[in-house]
Amino acid sequence: MHSVTRVCVAAALALLVPTLTAANERRATFAVEAVAVPTNGPIVLDGKLTEEIWQRAPVVHEFQQREPAEGQPPTFKTEARIAYDAEAIYVGVRAFDTDAARLVGILTRRDQRSPSDWIRIVVDSYFDRRSAYEFGVNPVGVKTDRYYFNDGQSDDSWDAVWDVEVEKDADGWCAEFRIPFSQLRFNNTSGGPVGFAVIREVGRLAETVSWPMLSRNANGFVSQFGDLTGLRMGGTPKRFEILPYSVGKIDTQPVDIGNPLTSSTDPGGSFGLDVKYAVTPGLTLTATANPDFGQVEADPAVVNLDAFETFFPERRPFFVEGSGTFRFNMDCNDGNCTGLFYSRRIGRAPQGSAEPGDGEYSKQPEAATIVGAGKLTGRLGGFSLGALTAVTAREDAEIAGTLSAGHRNQNVEPLTGYTVIRARKEYRNQSSLGFMATSTNRQLMADTDFLAKNAFAGGLDYDWRLSQMYSVSGYWATSHIKGNIEAITRLQENNVHSFQRPDADYIDVDRDATTLRGHAGSVGFGKISGEHTRFNTNVGFKSPGFDSNDLGFMRRADEKTIGNWFQWRDFTPGKYVRTFNFNLNQYAAWNYGGDRLYSGGNVNMHWGWTNYWSNGFGINLDASNFRDRTTRGGPGVLGNPGRSLWYYFNTDNRKALSLYYYGNHWGDSYGSVRHGFGPGINWRPTSSMSLNMGFRYDINHDDAQWVTNDEDASGTTRYVFGRIDQTTVAINARFNYTMTPNLSLQVYAEPFVSAGAYSDFKELVDGRAPTYDDRYRAYAYASNPDFNYRSFRTTNVLRWEYKPGSALFVVWQQGKGASESFGDFRFGRDFGGVFAAPSHNVFLIKFSYWLNM
C-alpha cells in the first residue's frame, strides 16, 4: 500500500471512530432496561389502559428519534408499560399527540404496510441478540407481525395468534397488547432478561421513535434492544397448534369437442392439515399434509429471450414463513439473493412432456403435487437450526385419441423427496459460522430417466466480525449429482454448463460420465457500520461442474467474479434533504477459459427530501463482454461496449394520491438500444380503499439476437442471429378494499403483450472477431420467428379472519393466453386480443379453523 493511501485510510478511520463513540454515548445516557410486573387481576383488553396494573407498572418513556433526526428528542411523548400473567405478556402503550385529529390510520388487510401511525412491540425471547418477534398495530386496529433473524433481516410472512385493542382520545391514542408466551416460544421461570424494544411511527411527520434508540448507522437491529426483566411463566405454555382446512373448487375452460380429456367444468375438493408443535421452547415443528395454495397470487407473464432461467419469488405461505433460516446466499444483486435452497423446486412444473401420437390428445398437470412437507426451525443453545423435508407425487400425463380404444399414461415427473439441513453457530460479537446440506432423490421411471437420480449440495458460510465496524464474510460449497449417462450428458450440455462449446478448450463433454461434480465459493471484506461510509470488496467462483439447481437456484456455472462497492451517506436532515447516499460500484467476471463475461462500473445517487419525495439515478459504463451461452451450446460471441442510464422518483406516499416513475435506457455503438418506461400511481380514495396501477412500456432493438441453430443439408450447424424490434407493454393493477381489519378484498390483474419482429438475418462467422461486422454474414433464413404473445392473469381474494388464526378464503383466478405469428405491436388490436383469448377460470373456497392445545 502506498504511503499516501495509508495516511488517507488512517485519517478516515480517525474521523469515523469518534462518530460511532458519540452514538454509543448518546445511547448510554438513557436507561436500557425495563421491568415487567405480574398482574393482580384480569386485564380487559379494550385499549383504554384503565386497570390498576397500568398505574403500578414502571413506565418506559425515554424514547429517541430513529428517523429523521437520529438521537434527537421525539416530537410527541410516548409511554409504555409491561405486565404479565401465567400465559401471556401484556404491553400498554400511550402515544401522546397534541393534534389527535390528525392521527393517520389507514384500513388495510393484515400485514400490509401503510403510511399510518404505528406502535410496534419487538421481543427477543431467546435473548440471543439476533432474533425477535414483532407485533404492530395502527390507530384503526390493523395488525402486523414479523420475525427478525440474523440481527436485522425480517420474515414478514410469519403470522402469530395474538390480540390487541386500540383507543383514540383527545390526548392521542393507546394500544393494549396481549401476546401469548406460546407464540414467543418463551419458557422462563426465573425472571431472566429478554430483549425488548418499542417503536412508534408518526405517519404525518414520517418520524420514527424507539426505546431504546435503534441507530440506523449501527450494524444490526436486534442487538441494540434493551433488556426486559421480571417475566416469569406460571405454567407450561400450549405447544400444539392444528389448522385443518377444506377446499372446494371448480375449473372452467374452453373445450375442444374432439378432445376426450377435457370438459368445460371440472369440480373438485380436498382436505388438508397444517400442524405446529413446540418440540422445545426454542424448536418448532411445522408440517403440512396435502397443502393447497389456491389463494396465492399468480406469477407475472414474461417473454424470456436469453439463455438463462427466469427467477420467480416464493409466495406459498408454508415455504415463505421461516425461510430466513434456510438462506445460504451465493448470488446477490442489490439485496436480492439466490443460493443453495430455492423452495419453488418443490412442487415445480413437470420436467417431462407428453408425446401424443397422430390423432391423439394429451393432458398433464401444471405442477407436481406436494404430498406433505415438514420443517423443524428454531434455536438450540448458541445454534440456529433448520431441517426441512418434502415429498412430491409421481405425475403422469394422460394421452388419448378420438379413435383409440382407451387411455394411456406417460410419466412426466417422478416421485421425489427433498431434504434440507441448516445449522449456524452464532457468537456474542454477532459473528456466525454455518453449514447447509441439500439432497434431491427421485424414483425414476423409464419415461423420466433423463433426470438425475440423486443430487446433493452443501457448504459452509461465515460472517466474522473483526470489530463493530468490519467483517469478513463468504462461503464455500460443493455439489455432486448422480444419474445415468443420458441424464449427466443432458446436464453437461444445458445452458448452466455448456461443456460442448466448440471454442472452449478447457472443458469437454464426458459421454460416459454418470456423475457431475463441482464447487463454488466467495470471500468478501467490508465496513458494515458507521455514520457516513461503508464499503465491500469480494471475489468468487463457480467451477464448470458446479450445479445446485435440483434444489437451489443458479443461472450459470463456470465463472470467476470480482466486485467492489463504496458508499457515502448522510442521514442527518437538513433544510431540504432528509437523506442522501452516493454509491460507486465496480464489477467483472471471467469464465475458466479467461474470457471476460462482463466488466463495468456504476455510479448512483439517491435523495430523500424534506417534502417526503425521493429520487435517484445511476450511470453504467460496460466494456465489451463475451457471451458464451448465447448460441445455446455453440461458440461464444463478443458483445459491444455499452452505456446505460436509469432514474426514478416517488412523490409523498402519505398523500391520498401519489405518483412514481422508473426509467432506464441502454445502448451500444452498433444500433442496439433498450428503453424502459414505468410510471404508476397509488390512490387512496378512502382510508379503507387503495388502488395501485403501474404501466410498463419496454422497447428492445437488438441487432444481434440469437434466433436458432439451423442445420443445413450438409449437416453443418448455422448459428442464426437477427435484428429484433420488440415492444412489451404490461399494466399491473391492484385494488384493495378493507371492510374491517379482519375482512378484506384484494384484486390483482395484469394484461400483458410482447411482440417481436425479426429482420436482417445473419449467421455467426467468427464470434471473437475484434470488429462487429466481421463476426456475422448475411444468411437466408426461411422460417418466421416473429411472435405476438398476449396474456391476462387475475387473482381475486376475499379473506375473512373470523377468529384469531382461522380464516375463510373465497378466490377467483383467471388466466388467458394466446400467441400469433406476426411481430408488430398495435395497442388496440393486441390488448383487445388479450381479453378475447380463451380463458381458464378457477373458483375456490377454502375454510380453515385454528386449534391450540
Short mmCIF file of N, CA and C in Angstrom, two decimals, residues 190-319:
data_model
loop_
_atom_site.label_atom_id
_atom_site.label_comp_id
_atom_site.label_asym_id
_atom_site.label_seq_id
_atom_site.Cartn_x
_atom_site.Cartn_y
_atom_site.Cartn_z
N SER A 190 -37.45 -17.87 35.78
CA SER A 190 -36.50 -17.24 36.70
C SER A 190 -36.56 -15.73 36.69
N GLY A 191 -37.30 -15.15 35.77
CA GLY A 191 -37.32 -13.69 35.66
C GLY A 191 -36.13 -13.14 34.90
N GLY A 192 -35.37 -14.03 34.26
CA GLY A 192 -34.19 -13.60 33.50
C GLY A 192 -34.58 -12.69 32.35
N PRO A 193 -33.63 -11.94 31.81
CA PRO A 193 -33.97 -10.91 30.83
C PRO A 193 -34.31 -11.50 29.46
N VAL A 194 -35.08 -10.72 28.71
CA VAL A 194 -35.28 -10.92 27.29
C VAL A 194 -35.00 -9.59 26.62
N GLY A 195 -34.68 -9.63 25.32
CA GLY A 195 -34.51 -8.39 24.58
C GLY A 195 -35.85 -7.74 24.31
N PHE A 196 -35.89 -6.41 24.31
CA PHE A 196 -37.18 -5.73 24.21
C PHE A 196 -36.99 -4.35 23.59
N ALA A 197 -37.94 -3.97 22.72
CA ALA A 197 -37.94 -2.64 22.12
C ALA A 197 -39.37 -2.22 21.82
N VAL A 198 -39.61 -0.92 21.87
CA VAL A 198 -40.90 -0.33 21.49
C VAL A 198 -40.60 0.71 20.41
N ILE A 199 -41.36 0.64 19.32
CA ILE A 199 -41.16 1.55 18.19
C ILE A 199 -42.49 2.25 17.90
N ARG A 200 -42.41 3.55 17.73
CA ARG A 200 -43.61 4.32 17.35
C ARG A 200 -43.32 5.08 16.07
N GLU A 201 -44.28 5.06 15.15
CA GLU A 201 -44.19 5.83 13.92
C GLU A 201 -45.31 6.86 13.88
N VAL A 202 -44.96 8.09 13.58
CA VAL A 202 -45.94 9.17 13.41
C VAL A 202 -46.08 9.42 11.92
N GLY A 203 -47.20 8.99 11.37
CA GLY A 203 -47.36 8.95 9.92
C GLY A 203 -47.22 10.29 9.25
N ARG A 204 -47.89 11.32 9.76
CA ARG A 204 -47.90 12.60 9.04
C ARG A 204 -46.55 13.30 9.09
N LEU A 205 -45.68 12.91 10.05
CA LEU A 205 -44.35 13.51 10.15
C LEU A 205 -43.27 12.61 9.58
N ALA A 206 -43.63 11.38 9.17
CA ALA A 206 -42.63 10.39 8.76
C ALA A 206 -41.53 10.29 9.81
N GLU A 207 -41.94 10.28 11.07
CA GLU A 207 -41.00 10.22 12.19
C GLU A 207 -41.11 8.88 12.89
N THR A 208 -39.98 8.27 13.18
CA THR A 208 -39.92 7.02 13.92
C THR A 208 -39.12 7.25 15.19
N VAL A 209 -39.71 6.87 16.33
CA VAL A 209 -39.01 6.95 17.60
C VAL A 209 -38.96 5.56 18.21
N SER A 210 -38.00 5.33 19.09
CA SER A 210 -37.87 3.98 19.66
C SER A 210 -37.30 4.05 21.06
N TRP A 211 -37.61 3.03 21.83
CA TRP A 211 -36.93 2.76 23.09
C TRP A 211 -36.39 1.34 23.01
N PRO A 212 -35.09 1.16 23.24
CA PRO A 212 -34.07 2.20 23.31
C PRO A 212 -33.81 2.75 21.90
N MET A 213 -32.86 3.68 21.78
CA MET A 213 -32.55 4.21 20.46
C MET A 213 -31.96 3.10 19.59
N LEU A 214 -32.56 2.88 18.41
CA LEU A 214 -32.10 1.87 17.47
C LEU A 214 -31.45 2.60 16.30
N SER A 215 -30.16 2.71 16.35
CA SER A 215 -29.43 3.54 15.39
C SER A 215 -29.43 2.93 14.00
N ARG A 216 -29.67 3.76 12.99
CA ARG A 216 -29.56 3.32 11.60
C ARG A 216 -28.11 3.23 11.15
N ASN A 217 -27.22 3.88 11.87
CA ASN A 217 -25.81 3.88 11.49
C ASN A 217 -25.06 2.68 12.05
N ALA A 218 -25.64 2.01 13.04
CA ALA A 218 -25.00 0.81 13.59
C ALA A 218 -25.35 -0.39 12.72
N ASN A 219 -24.49 -1.38 12.72
CA ASN A 219 -24.82 -2.63 12.04
C ASN A 219 -25.66 -3.49 12.98
N GLY A 220 -26.74 -3.99 12.48
CA GLY A 220 -27.59 -4.83 13.32
C GLY A 220 -28.78 -4.06 13.85
N PHE A 221 -29.78 -4.80 14.28
CA PHE A 221 -31.04 -4.24 14.78
C PHE A 221 -31.39 -4.84 16.14
N VAL A 222 -31.54 -6.15 16.19
CA VAL A 222 -31.93 -6.82 17.44
C VAL A 222 -30.86 -6.64 18.51
N SER A 223 -29.61 -6.59 18.10
CA SER A 223 -28.51 -6.46 19.06
C SER A 223 -28.53 -5.13 19.79
N GLN A 224 -29.35 -4.17 19.34
CA GLN A 224 -29.45 -2.88 20.01
C GLN A 224 -30.60 -2.81 21.02
N PHE A 225 -31.36 -3.89 21.17
CA PHE A 225 -32.52 -3.86 22.06
C PHE A 225 -32.11 -3.64 23.51
N GLY A 226 -33.06 -3.12 24.29
CA GLY A 226 -32.89 -3.06 25.73
C GLY A 226 -33.21 -4.39 26.38
N ASP A 227 -33.06 -4.44 27.71
CA ASP A 227 -33.35 -5.65 28.47
C ASP A 227 -34.68 -5.50 29.19
N LEU A 228 -35.49 -6.54 29.13
CA LEU A 228 -36.73 -6.60 29.89
C LEU A 228 -36.59 -7.68 30.94
N THR A 229 -36.70 -7.32 32.21
CA THR A 229 -36.55 -8.27 33.30
C THR A 229 -37.87 -8.45 34.02
N GLY A 230 -37.94 -9.52 34.82
CA GLY A 230 -39.11 -9.76 35.66
C GLY A 230 -40.10 -10.75 35.11
N LEU A 231 -40.03 -11.11 33.81
CA LEU A 231 -41.00 -12.04 33.23
C LEU A 231 -40.83 -13.43 33.82
N ARG A 232 -41.93 -14.00 34.30
CA ARG A 232 -41.90 -15.36 34.83
C ARG A 232 -43.17 -16.08 34.38
N MET A 233 -43.01 -17.23 33.79
CA MET A 233 -44.16 -18.04 33.39
C MET A 233 -44.71 -18.77 34.59
N GLY A 234 -46.02 -18.91 34.62
CA GLY A 234 -46.64 -19.60 35.74
C GLY A 234 -47.00 -21.04 35.43
N GLY A 235 -46.75 -21.50 34.24
CA GLY A 235 -47.09 -22.86 33.85
C GLY A 235 -46.49 -23.18 32.51
N THR A 236 -46.86 -24.35 31.97
CA THR A 236 -46.36 -24.77 30.68
C THR A 236 -47.23 -24.19 29.57
N PRO A 237 -46.63 -23.48 28.61
CA PRO A 237 -47.44 -22.91 27.54
C PRO A 237 -47.99 -24.01 26.63
N LYS A 238 -49.09 -23.68 25.97
CA LYS A 238 -49.64 -24.61 24.98
C LYS A 238 -48.65 -24.79 23.85
N ARG A 239 -48.48 -26.04 23.43
CA ARG A 239 -47.40 -26.36 22.49
C ARG A 239 -47.87 -26.87 21.15
N PHE A 240 -49.17 -27.15 21.02
CA PHE A 240 -49.65 -27.86 19.84
C PHE A 240 -50.71 -27.02 19.16
N GLU A 241 -50.50 -26.69 17.88
CA GLU A 241 -51.46 -25.95 17.07
C GLU A 241 -51.84 -26.79 15.87
N ILE A 242 -53.15 -26.87 15.60
CA ILE A 242 -53.66 -27.64 14.46
C ILE A 242 -54.52 -26.71 13.62
N LEU A 243 -54.33 -26.77 12.30
CA LEU A 243 -55.13 -25.97 11.39
C LEU A 243 -55.66 -26.87 10.27
N PRO A 244 -56.78 -27.56 10.51
CA PRO A 244 -57.40 -28.33 9.41
C PRO A 244 -58.09 -27.38 8.44
N TYR A 245 -58.15 -27.77 7.17
CA TYR A 245 -58.83 -26.94 6.20
C TYR A 245 -59.45 -27.81 5.11
N SER A 246 -60.47 -27.26 4.50
CA SER A 246 -61.14 -27.93 3.39
C SER A 246 -61.19 -26.96 2.21
N VAL A 247 -61.13 -27.51 1.02
CA VAL A 247 -61.11 -26.71 -0.20
C VAL A 247 -62.12 -27.30 -1.18
N GLY A 248 -62.95 -26.45 -1.72
CA GLY A 248 -63.82 -26.83 -2.83
C GLY A 248 -63.57 -25.91 -4.00
N LYS A 249 -63.45 -26.46 -5.21
CA LYS A 249 -63.16 -25.60 -6.34
C LYS A 249 -63.78 -26.15 -7.62
N ILE A 250 -63.94 -25.25 -8.58
CA ILE A 250 -64.44 -25.60 -9.91
C ILE A 250 -63.52 -24.95 -10.94
N ASP A 251 -63.03 -25.75 -11.89
CA ASP A 251 -62.24 -25.24 -13.01
C ASP A 251 -63.14 -25.17 -14.24
N THR A 252 -63.07 -24.07 -14.96
CA THR A 252 -63.79 -23.96 -16.23
C THR A 252 -62.81 -23.56 -17.32
N GLN A 253 -63.01 -24.07 -18.52
CA GLN A 253 -62.11 -23.77 -19.63
C GLN A 253 -62.80 -24.11 -20.94
N PRO A 254 -62.33 -23.52 -22.05
CA PRO A 254 -62.90 -23.89 -23.35
C PRO A 254 -62.60 -25.35 -23.67
N VAL A 255 -63.45 -25.95 -24.44
CA VAL A 255 -63.32 -27.37 -24.73
C VAL A 255 -63.21 -27.58 -26.23
N ASP A 256 -62.22 -28.40 -26.58
CA ASP A 256 -62.11 -28.90 -27.96
C ASP A 256 -63.04 -30.10 -28.06
N ILE A 257 -64.03 -30.01 -28.92
CA ILE A 257 -65.06 -31.05 -28.99
C ILE A 257 -64.46 -32.43 -29.23
N GLY A 258 -63.38 -32.48 -29.99
CA GLY A 258 -62.79 -33.78 -30.29
C GLY A 258 -61.87 -34.31 -29.20
N ASN A 259 -61.61 -33.52 -28.16
CA ASN A 259 -60.65 -33.92 -27.12
C ASN A 259 -61.38 -34.65 -26.00
N PRO A 260 -61.13 -35.95 -25.82
CA PRO A 260 -61.85 -36.69 -24.79
C PRO A 260 -61.31 -36.44 -23.38
N LEU A 261 -60.24 -35.66 -23.23
CA LEU A 261 -59.60 -35.47 -21.92
C LEU A 261 -60.03 -34.20 -21.22
N THR A 262 -60.82 -33.37 -21.87
CA THR A 262 -61.21 -32.11 -21.25
C THR A 262 -62.71 -32.01 -21.16
N SER A 263 -63.16 -31.22 -20.18
CA SER A 263 -64.57 -30.89 -20.03
C SER A 263 -64.66 -29.43 -19.66
N SER A 264 -65.80 -28.81 -19.92
CA SER A 264 -65.93 -27.37 -19.70
C SER A 264 -65.86 -27.03 -18.22
N THR A 265 -66.34 -27.92 -17.36
CA THR A 265 -66.25 -27.69 -15.92
C THR A 265 -65.63 -28.92 -15.27
N ASP A 266 -64.80 -28.67 -14.29
CA ASP A 266 -64.10 -29.75 -13.61
C ASP A 266 -64.14 -29.48 -12.11
N PRO A 267 -65.18 -29.96 -11.40
CA PRO A 267 -65.26 -29.71 -9.96
C PRO A 267 -64.30 -30.60 -9.18
N GLY A 268 -63.92 -30.14 -8.01
CA GLY A 268 -63.03 -30.93 -7.17
C GLY A 268 -63.03 -30.41 -5.75
N GLY A 269 -62.45 -31.17 -4.87
CA GLY A 269 -62.35 -30.78 -3.46
C GLY A 269 -61.25 -31.55 -2.78
N SER A 270 -60.81 -31.04 -1.65
CA SER A 270 -59.74 -31.72 -0.91
C SER A 270 -59.75 -31.26 0.54
N PHE A 271 -59.05 -32.04 1.35
CA PHE A 271 -58.85 -31.70 2.76
C PHE A 271 -57.35 -31.69 3.03
N GLY A 272 -56.95 -30.84 3.94
CA GLY A 272 -55.54 -30.77 4.31
C GLY A 272 -55.38 -30.40 5.76
N LEU A 273 -54.15 -30.40 6.21
CA LEU A 273 -53.88 -30.15 7.62
C LEU A 273 -52.52 -29.49 7.78
N ASP A 274 -52.48 -28.41 8.55
CA ASP A 274 -51.23 -27.80 8.98
C ASP A 274 -51.09 -28.01 10.49
N VAL A 275 -49.86 -28.29 10.91
CA VAL A 275 -49.59 -28.58 12.32
C VAL A 275 -48.37 -27.80 12.76
N LYS A 276 -48.42 -27.26 13.99
CA LYS A 276 -47.24 -26.69 14.64
C LYS A 276 -47.12 -27.31 16.03
N TYR A 277 -45.89 -27.69 16.35
CA TYR A 277 -45.66 -28.30 17.66
C TYR A 277 -44.35 -27.76 18.22
N ALA A 278 -44.41 -27.23 19.44
CA ALA A 278 -43.21 -26.73 20.11
C ALA A 278 -42.47 -27.91 20.72
N VAL A 279 -41.49 -28.42 20.00
CA VAL A 279 -40.72 -29.56 20.47
C VAL A 279 -39.98 -29.20 21.75
N THR A 280 -39.35 -28.05 21.75
CA THR A 280 -38.75 -27.44 22.94
C THR A 280 -39.14 -25.97 22.89
N PRO A 281 -38.87 -25.19 23.95
CA PRO A 281 -39.18 -23.77 23.88
C PRO A 281 -38.51 -23.07 22.70
N GLY A 282 -37.41 -23.60 22.19
CA GLY A 282 -36.71 -22.95 21.11
C GLY A 282 -36.86 -23.58 19.75
N LEU A 283 -37.47 -24.79 19.67
CA LEU A 283 -37.59 -25.51 18.41
C LEU A 283 -39.06 -25.77 18.09
N THR A 284 -39.45 -25.47 16.87
CA THR A 284 -40.83 -25.65 16.44
C THR A 284 -40.88 -26.55 15.22
N LEU A 285 -41.75 -27.55 15.28
CA LEU A 285 -42.01 -28.43 14.14
C LEU A 285 -43.26 -27.94 13.43
N THR A 286 -43.15 -27.66 12.14
CA THR A 286 -44.28 -27.24 11.32
C THR A 286 -44.44 -28.25 10.20
N ALA A 287 -45.65 -28.73 10.01
CA ALA A 287 -45.88 -29.75 8.99
C ALA A 287 -47.17 -29.43 8.24
N THR A 288 -47.22 -29.90 6.99
CA THR A 288 -48.42 -29.73 6.19
C THR A 288 -48.67 -31.00 5.39
N ALA A 289 -49.92 -31.38 5.31
CA ALA A 289 -50.31 -32.55 4.53
C ALA A 289 -51.32 -32.10 3.47
N ASN A 290 -51.05 -32.48 2.23
CA ASN A 290 -51.90 -32.12 1.11
C ASN A 290 -52.20 -30.62 1.08
N PRO A 291 -51.17 -29.79 1.05
CA PRO A 291 -51.40 -28.35 1.11
C PRO A 291 -52.06 -27.81 -0.15
N ASP A 292 -52.79 -26.71 0.03
CA ASP A 292 -53.41 -26.02 -1.10
C ASP A 292 -53.01 -24.55 -1.01
N PHE A 293 -52.54 -24.01 -2.14
CA PHE A 293 -52.10 -22.62 -2.18
C PHE A 293 -52.90 -21.84 -3.21
N GLY A 294 -54.18 -22.14 -3.30
CA GLY A 294 -55.02 -21.53 -4.33
C GLY A 294 -55.19 -20.03 -4.16
N GLN A 295 -54.98 -19.50 -2.94
CA GLN A 295 -55.15 -18.07 -2.72
C GLN A 295 -53.91 -17.26 -3.07
N VAL A 296 -52.83 -17.93 -3.50
CA VAL A 296 -51.57 -17.26 -3.78
C VAL A 296 -51.63 -16.59 -5.15
N GLU A 297 -51.11 -15.38 -5.22
CA GLU A 297 -51.14 -14.59 -6.45
C GLU A 297 -50.32 -15.25 -7.55
N ALA A 298 -50.82 -15.18 -8.78
CA ALA A 298 -50.14 -15.78 -9.93
C ALA A 298 -48.86 -15.02 -10.26
N ASP A 299 -47.90 -15.72 -10.86
CA ASP A 299 -46.67 -15.08 -11.32
C ASP A 299 -46.97 -14.16 -12.49
N PRO A 300 -46.20 -13.07 -12.64
CA PRO A 300 -46.39 -12.21 -13.81
C PRO A 300 -45.94 -12.90 -15.08
N ALA A 301 -46.49 -12.50 -16.21
CA ALA A 301 -46.10 -13.05 -17.50
C ALA A 301 -44.75 -12.50 -17.92
N VAL A 302 -43.94 -13.31 -18.58
CA VAL A 302 -42.64 -12.88 -19.10
C VAL A 302 -42.42 -13.53 -20.46
N VAL A 303 -41.60 -12.88 -21.29
CA VAL A 303 -41.07 -13.49 -22.51
C VAL A 303 -39.56 -13.48 -22.35
N ASN A 304 -38.98 -14.64 -22.20
CA ASN A 304 -37.56 -14.78 -21.91
C ASN A 304 -36.82 -15.14 -23.19
N LEU A 305 -35.98 -14.23 -23.68
CA LEU A 305 -35.22 -14.46 -24.91
C LEU A 305 -33.75 -14.78 -24.66
N ASP A 306 -33.32 -14.82 -23.39
CA ASP A 306 -31.92 -15.14 -23.16
C ASP A 306 -31.78 -16.62 -22.80
N ALA A 307 -30.57 -17.01 -22.46
CA ALA A 307 -30.26 -18.43 -22.28
C ALA A 307 -30.50 -18.93 -20.86
N PHE A 308 -30.90 -18.04 -19.95
CA PHE A 308 -30.94 -18.41 -18.54
C PHE A 308 -32.35 -18.41 -17.99
N GLU A 309 -32.54 -19.20 -16.95
CA GLU A 309 -33.83 -19.38 -16.31
C GLU A 309 -34.31 -18.09 -15.65
N THR A 310 -35.61 -17.84 -15.70
CA THR A 310 -36.22 -16.70 -15.02
C THR A 310 -36.47 -17.06 -13.56
N PHE A 311 -36.13 -16.15 -12.66
CA PHE A 311 -36.36 -16.37 -11.24
C PHE A 311 -37.70 -15.76 -10.84
N PHE A 312 -38.52 -16.55 -10.14
CA PHE A 312 -39.77 -16.06 -9.57
C PHE A 312 -39.70 -16.22 -8.05
N PRO A 313 -40.09 -15.21 -7.29
CA PRO A 313 -40.02 -15.33 -5.83
C PRO A 313 -41.06 -16.31 -5.29
N GLU A 314 -40.76 -16.85 -4.13
CA GLU A 314 -41.68 -17.76 -3.44
C GLU A 314 -42.82 -16.98 -2.82
N ARG A 315 -44.06 -17.47 -2.96
CA ARG A 315 -45.22 -16.83 -2.36
C ARG A 315 -46.05 -17.79 -1.52
N ARG A 316 -45.76 -19.08 -1.56
CA ARG A 316 -46.59 -20.05 -0.84
C ARG A 316 -46.30 -19.95 0.65
N PRO A 317 -47.35 -19.77 1.49
CA PRO A 317 -47.13 -19.45 2.91
C PRO A 317 -46.26 -20.46 3.66
N PHE A 318 -46.43 -21.75 3.43
CA PHE A 318 -45.65 -22.74 4.18
C PHE A 318 -44.16 -22.55 3.95
N PHE A 319 -43.78 -22.23 2.71
CA PHE A 319 -42.36 -22.11 2.38
C PHE A 319 -41.81 -20.71 2.66
#
